[in-house]
Amino acid sequence: AAPLASAQKVEEFNYDEAKVGTYTLPDPLTSKDGKAVKTKSAWTSRRAELMELFAANVYGHTPKQPIKLRFQTTAVNESALNGLAVRKMVSIFFVDYPQIPSIDVALYLPKNKKLVPIFLGLNFSGNHSATTETDVPITTRWVYNAIGDVSVNNKATEKSRGMQVSSWQIETVLKRGYGLATVYYGDIEPDHPQGWQGHIRSVLDSPSETVPSASNNWGAIGAWAWGLSRIMDYLQTEPDIDPKRVVLIGHSRLGKAALWAGAQDDRFAAVISNESGEGGAALSRRWYGETVERINTSFPHWFNAQFKTYNKRVADLPIDQHELLALIAPRPLYVASAEEDRWSDPKGEFLGAAHTEPVYKLFGKTGLGTDTFPAVNQPIGQTVRYHIRTGKHDVTAYDWEQYLKFADELVGK
Ligand code: GTR
């Protein structure tokens, strides 16, 4: 569940399908100069063009400079989860920037297995929230002040231990032969407008982007996505992980970050967007649920400054979110919604996924393979999959069951 629901307080949103209106989506297979993209090699240039459009207009440019990392194992439990797993706690340090806090990974691997596939996902409330195991330390980093006493003065309390176990399903994942790595997203950047200070965006900028207020600078979503790639750098050094079978998963704002990370870094074998909504899988041009203006107002630090210029003119965006999803092609992609999560616009997420079809086709693959919105709890699709389950904005056991099946079939065991 999201720690913050302030966006729901505003008025200017629509939940009436009859009022959505009409819109014209940009075609992923027509390049800026108007040429039709018909081959895989033409897609390579179009893809680069789209990457630049998303960087310039939505997420900001991710700095490309290499960064020296140091991986330090801080704890190993050879018999975690009642003997089911080996759990390693590993901190990623930035050698040239000792002032930047480490990214602390909780890595679970099935015991006595070699070259395992693994899920990687950022978490909302600290690694200790994903498990009830008492030897996982409570995060000491800034967290949202939540309702109840799970956090006090922006510090997590013991009460938050295990608070999100149902969203992680670690034992089920491990029993199915997968590893799981999770990281508190606030390690990379705390989720508030000043969160960049003292974190990676305060030291790394794209050459042309020197201050966080520069119009095309990167935002917090860009930073979280960058962090996912650094975690990937580490996972690639773990001998028991198959580096070619790392499946990226993200929920909500972290689903937006997962999609942007998956678009930029093709080492991620597959990407799962769980209810990522506006700025994630949902079409921006569809007036339903959260809007570009709303998200930019509630979360001014998530996207770049240029994105804010589209608040009142979404039709002028040179891209829409189906093209972000298409950047994952030809890799497997899962887009999931929930019936009561209207804020994320389930139909807009479905359409985002459906409109990737021509790009998957270019690779000889079937994406969703249908334009028909499915009934609840009826997963559909091939290389691109979609479901809308009953219930609220959350990651549930039902969602994980579909993701495991998807990974079994498309990423391999
Ligand atoms: C909401 C926000 C959404 C989504 C969600 C979450 O407040 O409006 O875009 O990111 O938070 O992350 O749970």
PDB file of C-alpha atoms in Angstrom, residues 62-321:
ATOM      1  CA  THR A  62      20.164   9.862 -16.524  1.00  0.00           C
ATOM      2  CA  PRO A  63      23.879  10.610 -16.114  1.00  0.00           C
ATOM      3  CA  LYS A  64      25.877   8.126 -18.105  1.00  0.00           C
ATOM      4  CA  GLN A  65      29.215   8.471 -16.388  1.00  0.00           C
ATOM      5  CA  PRO A  66      30.559   5.265 -14.865  1.00  0.00           C
ATOM      6  CA  ILE A  67      30.617   5.220 -11.098  1.00  0.00           C
ATOM      7  CA  LYS A  68      32.950   3.217  -8.888  1.00  0.00           C
ATOM      8  CA  LEU A  69      31.024   0.889  -6.603  1.00  0.00           C
ATOM      9  CA  ARG A  70      32.107  -1.192  -3.641  1.00  0.00           C
ATOM     10  CA  PHE A  71      29.972  -4.116  -2.516  1.00  0.00           C
ATOM     11  CA  GLN A  72      30.218  -5.075   1.132  1.00  0.00           C
ATOM     12  CA  THR A  73      28.477  -8.062   2.659  1.00  0.00           C
ATOM     13  CA  THR A  74      27.335  -7.022   6.111  1.00  0.00           C
ATOM     14  CA  ALA A  75      25.516 -10.191   7.218  1.00  0.00           C
ATOM     15  CA  VAL A  76      24.784 -13.714   6.010  1.00  0.00           C
ATOM     16  CA  ASN A  77      22.112 -16.010   7.387  1.00  0.00           C
ATOM     17  CA  GLU A  78      22.659 -19.503   5.961  1.00  0.00           C
ATOM     18  CA  SER A  79      19.325 -20.652   7.260  1.00  0.00           C
ATOM     19  CA  ALA A  80      16.877 -17.828   6.685  1.00  0.00           C
ATOM     20  CA  LEU A  81      13.109 -18.355   6.449  1.00  0.00           C
ATOM     21  CA  ASN A  82      13.304 -21.554   8.511  1.00  0.00           C
ATOM     22  CA  GLY A  83      16.042 -23.035   6.381  1.00  0.00           C
ATOM     23  CA  LEU A  84      14.469 -22.244   3.024  1.00  0.00           C
ATOM     24  CA  ALA A  85      16.990 -19.616   1.974  1.00  0.00           C
ATOM     25  CA  VAL A  86      20.374 -18.038   2.338  1.00  0.00           C
ATOM     26  CA  ARG A  87      19.951 -14.354   3.081  1.00  0.00           C
ATOM     27  CA  LYS A  88      22.759 -11.909   2.408  1.00  0.00           C
ATOM     28  CA  MET A  89      22.708  -8.261   3.359  1.00  0.00           C
ATOM     29  CA  VAL A  90      24.955  -6.335   0.996  1.00  0.00           C
ATOM     30  CA  SER A  91      25.704  -2.609   0.993  1.00  0.00           C
ATOM     31  CA  ILE A  92      26.574  -0.802  -2.212  1.00  0.00           C
ATOM     32  CA  PHE A  93      28.960   2.105  -1.536  1.00  0.00           C
ATOM     33  CA  PHE A  94      30.005   4.899  -3.912  1.00  0.00           C
ATOM     34  CA  VAL A  95      33.782   4.965  -3.753  1.00  0.00           C
ATOM     35  CA  ASP A  96      34.239   8.541  -4.989  1.00  0.00           C
ATOM     36  CA  TYR A  97      31.290   9.919  -3.014  1.00  0.00           C
ATOM     37  CA  PRO A  98      31.612   8.678   0.560  1.00  0.00           C
ATOM     38  CA  GLN A  99      29.027  11.257   1.659  1.00  0.00           C
ATOM     39  CA  ILE A 100      26.283   9.436  -0.296  1.00  0.00           C
ATOM     40  CA  PRO A 101      24.544   6.760   1.810  1.00  0.00           C
ATOM     41  CA  SER A 102      24.861   3.146   0.769  1.00  0.00           C
ATOM     42  CA  ILE A 103      22.150   1.192  -1.011  1.00  0.00           C
ATOM     43  CA  ASP A 104      21.391  -1.781   1.242  1.00  0.00           C
ATOM     44  CA  VAL A 105      20.284  -4.946  -0.518  1.00  0.00           C
ATOM     45  CA  ALA A 106      18.443  -7.817   1.144  1.00  0.00           C
ATOM     46  CA  LEU A 107      19.111 -10.829  -1.061  1.00  0.00           C
ATOM     47  CA  TYR A 108      17.333 -14.149  -0.606  1.00  0.00           C
ATOM     48  CA  LEU A 109      18.563 -17.155  -2.570  1.00  0.00           C
ATOM     49  CA  PRO A 110      17.075 -20.654  -2.535  1.00  0.00           C
ATOM     50  CA  LYS A 111      19.461 -23.007  -0.706  1.00  0.00           C
ATOM     51  CA  ASN A 112      21.806 -25.266  -2.676  1.00  0.00           C
ATOM     52  CA  LYS A 113      20.777 -23.999  -6.087  1.00  0.00           C
ATOM     53  CA  LYS A 114      23.068 -22.661  -8.784  1.00  0.00           C
ATOM     54  CA  LEU A 115      22.414 -19.909 -11.331  1.00  0.00           C
ATOM     55  CA  VAL A 116      18.944 -19.057 -10.111  1.00  0.00           C
ATOM     56  CA  PRO A 117      16.560 -16.602 -11.743  1.00  0.00           C
ATOM     57  CA  ILE A 118      15.692 -13.723  -9.445  1.00  0.00           C
ATOM     58  CA  PHE A 119      13.126 -10.989  -8.908  1.00  0.00           C
ATOM     59  CA  LEU A 120      14.376  -7.526  -8.016  1.00  0.00           C
ATOM     60  CA  GLY A 121      12.130  -4.829  -6.614  1.00  0.00           C
ATOM     61  CA  LEU A 122      12.373  -1.664  -4.573  1.00  0.00           C
ATOM     62  CA  ASN A 123      10.220  -1.534  -1.443  1.00  0.00           C
ATOM     63  CA  PHE A 124       8.322   1.373   0.145  1.00  0.00           C
ATOM     64  CA  SER A 125       9.087   1.024   3.844  1.00  0.00           C
ATOM     65  CA  GLY A 126      12.436  -0.664   4.442  1.00  0.00           C
ATOM     66  CA  ASN A 127      13.757  -4.187   3.887  1.00  0.00           C
ATOM     67  CA  HIS A 128      12.493  -5.142   7.340  1.00  0.00           C
ATOM     68  CA  SER A 129       8.936  -4.464   6.189  1.00  0.00           C
ATOM     69  CA  ALA A 130       9.108  -7.290   3.636  1.00  0.00           C
ATOM     70  CA  THR A 131       9.799  -9.954   6.272  1.00  0.00           C
ATOM     71  CA  THR A 132       8.988 -10.798   9.880  1.00  0.00           C
ATOM     72  CA  GLU A 133      12.534 -12.136  10.497  1.00  0.00           C
ATOM     73  CA  THR A 134      13.953 -10.251  13.449  1.00  0.00           C
ATOM     74  CA  ASP A 135      17.566 -10.284  12.225  1.00  0.00           C
ATOM     75  CA  VAL A 136      16.795  -7.945   9.334  1.00  0.00           C
ATOM     76  CA  PRO A 137      17.644  -4.494  10.693  1.00  0.00           C
ATOM     77  CA  ILE A 138      15.011  -1.764  10.763  1.00  0.00           C
ATOM     78  CA  THR A 139      16.008   0.919   8.243  1.00  0.00           C
ATOM     79  CA  THR A 140      17.524   4.000   9.846  1.00  0.00           C
ATOM     80  CA  ARG A 141      16.846   6.131   6.765  1.00  0.00           C
ATOM     81  CA  TRP A 142      14.164   8.775   6.258  1.00  0.00           C
ATOM     82  CA  VAL A 143      10.703   7.243   5.819  1.00  0.00           C
ATOM     83  CA  TYR A 144       7.257   8.771   5.410  1.00  0.00           C
ATOM     84  CA  ASN A 145       5.376   9.524   8.581  1.00  0.00           C
ATOM     85  CA  ALA A 146       2.628   6.966   8.217  1.00  0.00           C
ATOM     86  CA  ILE A 147      -0.642   6.672  10.057  1.00  0.00           C
ATOM     87  CA  GLY A 148      -0.180   4.727  13.283  1.00  0.00           C
ATOM     88  CA  ASP A 149       3.153   4.267  15.029  1.00  0.00           C
ATOM     89  CA  VAL A 150       4.974   2.336  12.284  1.00  0.00           C
ATOM     90  CA  SER A 151       7.121   5.452  11.898  1.00  0.00           C
ATOM     91  CA  VAL A 152       7.784   8.425  14.162  1.00  0.00           C
ATOM     92  CA  ASN A 153       9.587  11.624  13.112  1.00  0.00           C
ATOM     93  CA  ASN A 154      10.377  10.079   9.734  1.00  0.00           C
ATOM     94  CA  LYS A 155      12.069   7.054  11.312  1.00  0.00           C
ATOM     95  CA  ALA A 156      10.710   3.531  11.003  1.00  0.00           C
ATOM     96  CA  THR A 157       9.801   1.793  14.251  1.00  0.00           C
ATOM     97  CA  GLU A 158       9.810  -1.883  15.199  1.00  0.00           C
ATOM     98  CA  LYS A 159       6.062  -1.833  14.488  1.00  0.00           C
ATOM     99  CA  SER A 160       6.787  -1.667  10.755  1.00  0.00           C
ATOM    100  CA  ARG A 161       8.594  -5.015  10.713  1.00  0.00           C
ATOM    101  CA  GLY A 162       6.768  -7.397   8.408  1.00  0.00           C
ATOM    102  CA  MET A 163       4.200  -4.737   7.546  1.00  0.00           C
ATOM    103  CA  GLN A 164       4.451  -5.594   3.834  1.00  0.00           C
ATOM    104  CA  VAL A 165       5.007  -9.356   3.872  1.00  0.00           C
ATOM    105  CA  SER A 166       1.878  -9.978   1.840  1.00  0.00           C
ATOM    106  CA  SER A 167       3.228  -7.756  -0.944  1.00  0.00           C
ATOM    107  CA  TRP A 168       6.484  -9.712  -1.161  1.00  0.00           C
ATOM    108  CA  GLN A 169       5.495 -13.370  -0.756  1.00  0.00           C
ATOM    109  CA  ILE A 170       9.163 -14.213  -0.263  1.00  0.00           C
ATOM    110  CA  GLU A 171       8.609 -17.831   0.813  1.00  0.00           C
ATOM    111  CA  THR A 172       6.400 -18.604  -2.188  1.00  0.00           C
ATOM    112  CA  VAL A 173       8.927 -17.018  -4.541  1.00  0.00           C
ATOM    113  CA  LEU A 174      11.795 -19.010  -2.981  1.00  0.00           C
ATOM    114  CA  LYS A 175       9.842 -22.280  -3.041  1.00  0.00           C
ATOM    115  CA  ARG A 176       9.250 -21.765  -6.740  1.00  0.00           C
ATOM    116  CA  GLY A 177      13.018 -21.693  -7.303  1.00  0.00           C
ATOM    117  CA  TYR A 178      13.576 -17.963  -7.616  1.00  0.00           C
ATOM    118  CA  GLY A 179      15.716 -15.628  -5.600  1.00  0.00           C
ATOM    119  CA  LEU A 180      14.479 -12.248  -4.443  1.00  0.00           C
ATOM    120  CA  ALA A 181      16.375  -9.018  -3.915  1.00  0.00           C
ATOM    121  CA  THR A 182      14.782  -5.968  -2.387  1.00  0.00           C
ATOM    122  CA  VAL A 183      15.991  -2.504  -1.429  1.00  0.00           C
ATOM    123  CA  TYR A 184      14.330   0.382   0.373  1.00  0.00           C
ATOM    124  CA  TYR A 185      13.800   3.063  -2.296  1.00  0.00           C
ATOM    125  CA  GLY A 186      14.685   5.821   0.171  1.00  0.00           C
ATOM    126  CA  ASP A 187      18.271   4.481   0.255  1.00  0.00           C
ATOM    127  CA  ILE A 188      18.599   5.832  -3.287  1.00  0.00           C
ATOM    128  CA  GLU A 189      16.598   8.991  -2.706  1.00  0.00           C
ATOM    129  CA  PRO A 190      14.113   9.856   0.047  1.00  0.00           C
ATOM    130  CA  ASP A 191      10.710  10.544  -1.490  1.00  0.00           C
ATOM    131  CA  HIS A 192      10.207  14.251  -0.879  1.00  0.00           C
ATOM    132  CA  PRO A 193      11.091  17.401  -2.826  1.00  0.00           C
ATOM    133  CA  GLN A 194      14.379  17.966  -0.962  1.00  0.00           C
ATOM    134  CA  GLY A 195      15.278  14.266  -0.999  1.00  0.00           C
ATOM    135  CA  TRP A 196      17.888  14.757  -3.731  1.00  0.00           C
ATOM    136  CA  GLN A 197      20.115  16.657  -1.276  1.00  0.00           C
ATOM    137  CA  GLY A 198      22.886  14.451   0.013  1.00  0.00           C
ATOM    138  CA  HIS A 199      21.894  11.732  -2.438  1.00  0.00           C
ATOM    139  CA  ILE A 200      22.941  10.736  -5.910  1.00  0.00           C
ATOM    140  CA  ARG A 201      21.322  13.633  -7.746  1.00  0.00           C
ATOM    141  CA  SER A 202      23.417  16.049  -5.716  1.00  0.00           C
ATOM    142  CA  VAL A 203      26.631  14.640  -7.196  1.00  0.00           C
ATOM    143  CA  LEU A 204      25.747  13.182 -10.588  1.00  0.00           C
ATOM    144  CA  ASP A 205      24.388  15.309 -13.371  1.00  0.00           C
ATOM    145  CA  SER A 206      24.239  14.965 -17.085  1.00  0.00           C
ATOM    146  CA  PRO A 207      26.848  17.223 -18.697  1.00  0.00           C
ATOM    147  CA  SER A 208      24.279  19.851 -19.686  1.00  0.00           C
ATOM    148  CA  GLU A 209      22.315  19.567 -16.467  1.00  0.00           C
ATOM    149  CA  THR A 210      24.007  21.159 -13.546  1.00  0.00           C
ATOM    150  CA  VAL A 211      21.343  22.068 -11.039  1.00  0.00           C
ATOM    151  CA  PRO A 212      18.245  20.100 -10.068  1.00  0.00           C
ATOM    152  CA  SER A 213      16.070  22.930 -11.316  1.00  0.00           C
ATOM    153  CA  ALA A 214      17.396  22.760 -14.872  1.00  0.00           C
ATOM    154  CA  SER A 215      14.453  22.047 -17.107  1.00  0.00           C
ATOM    155  CA  ASN A 216      15.714  18.780 -18.483  1.00  0.00           C
ATOM    156  CA  ASN A 217      17.367  17.486 -15.337  1.00  0.00           C
ATOM    157  CA  TRP A 218      16.512  14.099 -13.944  1.00  0.00           C
ATOM    158  CA  GLY A 219      13.932  13.559 -11.235  1.00  0.00           C
ATOM    159  CA  ALA A 220      13.489  11.150  -8.352  1.00  0.00           C
ATOM    160  CA  ILE A 221      12.012   8.466 -10.608  1.00  0.00           C
ATOM    161  CA  GLY A 222      15.150   8.780 -12.721  1.00  0.00           C
ATOM    162  CA  ALA A 223      17.260   8.382  -9.586  1.00  0.00           C
ATOM    163  CA  TRP A 224      15.368   5.278  -8.431  1.00  0.00           C
ATOM    164  CA  ALA A 225      15.734   3.801 -11.917  1.00  0.00           C
ATOM    165  CA  TRP A 226      19.461   4.585 -11.872  1.00  0.00           C
ATOM    166  CA  GLY A 227      19.695   2.885  -8.469  1.00  0.00           C
ATOM    167  CA  LEU A 228      18.047  -0.243  -9.879  1.00  0.00           C
ATOM    168  CA  SER A 229      20.816  -0.446 -12.472  1.00  0.00           C
ATOM    169  CA  ARG A 230      23.447  -0.117  -9.732  1.00  0.00           C
ATOM    170  CA  ILE A 231      21.785  -2.957  -7.838  1.00  0.00           C
ATOM    171  CA  MET A 232      21.928  -4.880 -11.108  1.00  0.00           C
ATOM    172  CA  ASP A 233      25.675  -4.145 -11.259  1.00  0.00           C
ATOM    173  CA  TYR A 234      25.957  -5.876  -7.910  1.00  0.00           C
ATOM    174  CA  LEU A 235      23.633  -8.803  -8.728  1.00  0.00           C
ATOM    175  CA  GLN A 236      25.803  -9.544 -11.759  1.00  0.00           C
ATOM    176  CA  THR A 237      28.710 -10.310  -9.451  1.00  0.00           C
ATOM    177  CA  GLU A 238      26.793 -12.928  -7.430  1.00  0.00           C
ATOM    178  CA  PRO A 239      27.863 -16.351  -8.711  1.00  0.00           C
ATOM    179  CA  ASP A 240      24.621 -18.088  -7.718  1.00  0.00           C
ATOM    180  CA  ILE A 241      22.420 -15.667  -9.679  1.00  0.00           C
ATOM    181  CA  ASP A 242      21.808 -16.092 -13.384  1.00  0.00           C
ATOM    182  CA  PRO A 243      22.625 -12.596 -14.671  1.00  0.00           C
ATOM    183  CA  LYS A 244      20.416 -13.169 -17.708  1.00  0.00           C
ATOM    184  CA  ARG A 245      17.313 -13.920 -15.684  1.00  0.00           C
ATOM    185  CA  VAL A 246      16.787 -10.900 -13.458  1.00  0.00           C
ATOM    186  CA  VAL A 247      13.109  -9.906 -13.492  1.00  0.00           C
ATOM    187  CA  LEU A 248      12.364  -6.361 -12.415  1.00  0.00           C
ATOM    188  CA  ILE A 249       9.168  -5.710 -10.474  1.00  0.00           C
ATOM    189  CA  GLY A 250       7.737  -2.449  -9.180  1.00  0.00           C
ATOM    190  CA  HIS A 251       4.497  -1.261  -7.659  1.00  0.00           C
ATOM    191  CA  SER A 252       2.930   2.138  -8.244  1.00  0.00           C
ATOM    192  CA  ARG A 253       5.570   4.926  -8.174  1.00  0.00           C
ATOM    193  CA  LEU A 254       8.133   2.137  -8.026  1.00  0.00           C
ATOM    194  CA  GLY A 255       6.465   0.566 -11.058  1.00  0.00           C
ATOM    195  CA  LYS A 256       7.095   3.825 -12.909  1.00  0.00           C
ATOM    196  CA  ALA A 257      10.757   3.586 -11.838  1.00  0.00           C
ATOM    197  CA  ALA A 258      10.930  -0.089 -12.868  1.00  0.00           C
ATOM    198  CA  LEU A 259       9.620   0.683 -16.356  1.00  0.00           C
ATOM    199  CA  TRP A 260      12.067   3.541 -16.853  1.00  0.00           C
ATOM    200  CA  ALA A 261      14.919   1.348 -15.537  1.00  0.00           C
ATOM    201  CA  GLY A 262      13.871  -1.524 -17.795  1.00  0.00           C
ATOM    202  CA  ALA A 263      13.737   0.812 -20.791  1.00  0.00           C
ATOM    203  CA  GLN A 264      17.245   2.111 -20.124  1.00  0.00           C
ATOM    204  CA  ASP A 265      18.942  -1.125 -19.072  1.00  0.00           C
ATOM    205  CA  ASP A 266      18.408  -4.217 -21.174  1.00  0.00           C
ATOM    206  CA  ARG A 267      20.183  -6.424 -18.667  1.00  0.00           C
ATOM    207  CA  PHE A 268      16.740  -6.710 -17.041  1.00  0.00           C
ATOM    208  CA  ALA A 269      15.271  -9.817 -18.653  1.00  0.00           C
ATOM    209  CA  ALA A 270      11.641  -8.848 -18.060  1.00  0.00           C
ATOM    210  CA  VAL A 271       9.700  -6.060 -16.391  1.00  0.00           C
ATOM    211  CA  ILE A 272       6.571  -6.183 -14.230  1.00  0.00           C
ATOM    212  CA  SER A 273       4.548  -3.011 -13.706  1.00  0.00           C
ATOM    213  CA  ASN A 274       2.098  -3.454 -10.847  1.00  0.00           C
ATOM    214  CA  GLU A 275      -0.427  -0.621 -10.939  1.00  0.00           C
ATOM    215  CA  SER A 276       2.134   1.961 -12.056  1.00  0.00           C
ATOM    216  CA  GLY A 277      -0.563   4.332 -13.345  1.00  0.00           C
ATOM    217  CA  GLU A 278       0.187   7.892 -14.472  1.00  0.00           C
ATOM    218  CA  GLY A 279       3.797   8.320 -15.613  1.00  0.00           C
ATOM    219  CA  GLY A 280       3.993   4.508 -15.706  1.00  0.00           C
ATOM    220  CA  ALA A 281       1.889   2.183 -17.853  1.00  0.00           C
ATOM    221  CA  ALA A 282      -1.230   4.375 -18.124  1.00  0.00           C
ATOM    222  CA  LEU A 283      -1.737   6.576 -21.177  1.00  0.00           C
ATOM    223  CA  SER A 284      -1.271  10.247 -20.251  1.00  0.00           C
ATOM    224  CA  ARG A 285      -3.723  11.423 -22.898  1.00  0.00           C
ATOM    225  CA  ARG A 286      -6.616   9.461 -21.376  1.00  0.00           C
ATOM    226  CA  TRP A 287      -8.451  11.756 -18.997  1.00  0.00           C
ATOM    227  CA  TYR A 288      -9.228   9.258 -16.245  1.00  0.00           C
ATOM    228  CA  GLY A 289      -7.855   9.028 -12.717  1.00  0.00           C
ATOM    229  CA  GLU A 290      -4.562  10.782 -12.016  1.00  0.00           C
ATOM    230  CA  THR A 291      -3.484  13.400 -14.568  1.00  0.00           C
ATOM    231  CA  VAL A 292      -0.129  14.834 -15.622  1.00  0.00           C
ATOM    232  CA  GLU A 293      -0.990  18.071 -13.853  1.00  0.00           C
ATOM    233  CA  ARG A 294      -2.040  16.313 -10.667  1.00  0.00           C
ATOM    234  CA  ILE A 295       1.066  14.125 -10.438  1.00  0.00           C
ATOM    235  CA  ASN A 296       3.390  17.055 -11.155  1.00  0.00           C
ATOM    236  CA  THR A 297       1.665  19.089  -8.466  1.00  0.00           C
ATOM    237  CA  SER A 298       1.561  16.363  -5.810  1.00  0.00           C
ATOM    238  CA  PHE A 299       5.070  15.110  -6.547  1.00  0.00           C
ATOM    239  CA  PRO A 300       7.093  17.971  -8.066  1.00  0.00           C
ATOM    240  CA  HIS A 301      10.331  16.028  -7.573  1.00  0.00           C
ATOM    241  CA  TRP A 302       9.421  12.878  -9.538  1.00  0.00           C
ATOM    242  CA  PHE A 303       9.769  14.092 -13.134  1.00  0.00           C
ATOM    243  CA  ASN A 304      11.795  16.763 -14.875  1.00  0.00           C
ATOM    244  CA  ALA A 305      10.766  20.400 -15.200  1.00  0.00           C
ATOM    245  CA  GLN A 306       9.898  20.036 -18.876  1.00  0.00           C
ATOM    246  CA  PHE A 307       7.170  17.504 -17.998  1.00  0.00           C
ATOM    247  CA  LYS A 308       5.412  20.212 -15.976  1.00  0.00           C
ATOM    248  CA  THR A 309       5.039  22.325 -19.087  1.00  0.00           C
ATOM    249  CA  TYR A 310       2.555  19.687 -20.353  1.00  0.00           C
ATOM    250  CA  ASN A 311       0.267  20.047 -17.326  1.00  0.00           C
ATOM    251  CA  LYS A 312      -2.410  21.803 -19.344  1.00  0.00           C
ATOM    252  CA  ARG A 313      -1.485  20.466 -22.791  1.00  0.00           C
ATOM    253  CA  VAL A 314      -0.976  16.693 -22.636  1.00  0.00           C
ATOM    254  CA  ALA A 315      -1.858  16.413 -26.324  1.00  0.00           C
ATOM    255  CA  ASP A 316       1.428  18.190 -27.084  1.00  0.00           C
ATOM    256  CA  LEU A 317       3.549  15.494 -25.430  1.00  0.00           C
ATOM    257  CA  PRO A 318       5.740  14.059 -28.188  1.00  0.00           C
ATOM    258  CA  ILE A 319       5.342  10.599 -26.622  1.00  0.00           C
ATOM    259  CA  ASP A 320       2.773   8.664 -24.649  1.00  0.00           C
ATOM    260  CA  GLN A 321       3.284   5.848 -22.182  1.00  0.00           C
TER     261      GLN A 321
END
